[in-house]
Amino acid sequence: MIEYTDTAMDELRLKGDELADATVEALFTSGQVSRFNTLMRWFTTSGQALPEGLPDAARDYLQATATPPEWVDWAVMEQARQFFIDNDVHISTALSFAAMPACYVVPHVARLLSATHSLAYPARRMAETGQFTVYLLQPDAFEAGGRFLPAAQKVRLLHASIRRHLQQEGRWPEPVPICQEDMLGGLMMFSIQVLDALHRLGVHITPEGAEAYYYAWRVVGTILGCDPATIPPDLQAAREFSDRYMLRHMGPSTEGAHLTRQLIDMYEQVVPGTLLDPAVPALIRFLVGDTAADWLQVPRSRWDTITKIAPMLLGTIERFEDRGPWAAQLSDRLGRLVTTLELSSLTRGRVMHYAIPEELKAAHGVPTATARWTPPPPTGS
């Protein structure tokens, strides 16, 4: 396992995803990106025959990435799926109101997200993330007919294309956009940051359930192009990496505040009426903390105090679930219904397609200097 020193982290910043990068380069060089995107709209499930007319580089890539890693423990993956079923509403809440703002509190990640066209439409970003997660936790996710692996193959190429655009156009001050360090950082956002948010919400989580959930994201990281040798092997190592990554990079930025405002506006539109609108920023502030919330310019309101009773409310729900199997089953079904309705409101009933962007926002400039938070020195107890 890699030791996450600053030197090791700096080395990760110089590495991309060789397989995906070479595939995207071949597609752009041969002028076949549009053709590839069109053909891939019809390639959505594992085991499906690859479309006729695919460029050779794309066909080779899709064949090389068509199966999960050989080392996957399927019993643990089933534990992860059950963990998600038991906590799907809570996990969706944590993804929306903690994981995404955690991405925005890293300035260079916020600038990178702002450089893509699709991020002008936050509902699309959230819909793509939600759909991807739902695909992952389906019983047939890795079997013939499952939708997860084709979605992951496309997302990996999407990341490579963004990397290519920013490098070729000279719009990124660092050598490698979406480098291995940032790919691992993103993995932490959707795994350990989510588990942290569940803890803050007062959701009861067993150590076995938490480890299984993280294990599933380790598998995802490998499939998305992270170097398996650098992925933290367990939650303790993940905590070490996540803390070091955030302390190295977190801070305020104009782009982070703008993306957060878009996120708040989007969910205020999803919440019926206007009475509960202040609950959206209050929940973000509760889950990410006042320092990060201030950097992201999350507005304050009297709801900041009210939201702090969320753990007590969730504790009441969990006590209801403990009354018997029937109560747990009812709660799970209601949870799946709420998650489905939330995703449907974001997708408007459509399937989200992960396509290679042929250009990025031409007017977006990436400054070379960033404001960065310097953590205070440790204090004695």
mmCIF file of C-alpha atoms in Angstrom, residues 16 52 65 100 105 117 123 139 148 151 182 233 237 241 251 262 333 364 370:
data_model
loop_
_atom_site.group_PDB
_atom_site.id
_atom_site.type_symbol
_atom_site.label_atom_id
_atom_site.label_comp_id
_atom_site.label_asym_id
_atom_site.label_seq_id
_atom_site.Cartn_x
_atom_site.Cartn_y
_atom_site.Cartn_z
ATOM 1 C CA GLY A 16 -3.693 10.264 -15.596
ATOM 2 C CA GLU A 52 -21.118 -2.067 -35.800
ATOM 3 C CA THR A 65 -12.874 -2.889 -19.690
ATOM 4 C CA MET A 100 -21.192 17.328 -3.815
ATOM 5 C CA VAL A 105 -14.787 23.120 -1.474
ATOM 6 C CA HIS A 117 -20.889 22.445 -20.359
ATOM 7 C CA ALA A 123 -29.830 18.790 -12.271
ATOM 8 C CA PRO A 139 -28.543 -7.037 -8.151
ATOM 9 C CA PHE A 148 -23.425 -0.246 -14.500
ATOM 10 C CA ALA A 151 -22.019 3.543 -17.756
ATOM 11 C CA ASP A 182 -8.108 13.848 -7.792
ATOM 12 C CA PRO A 233 -7.457 -0.729 1.117
ATOM 13 C CA ALA A 237 -6.437 4.135 5.195
ATOM 14 C CA PHE A 241 -5.925 9.779 2.447
ATOM 15 C CA GLY A 251 -10.409 26.404 0.422
ATOM 16 C CA GLN A 262 -26.800 26.273 -8.329
ATOM 17 C CA ARG A 333 -39.853 0.266 0.385
ATOM 18 C CA HIS A 364 -13.990 29.794 -19.134
ATOM 19 C CA THR A 370 -5.796 29.981 -5.921
#
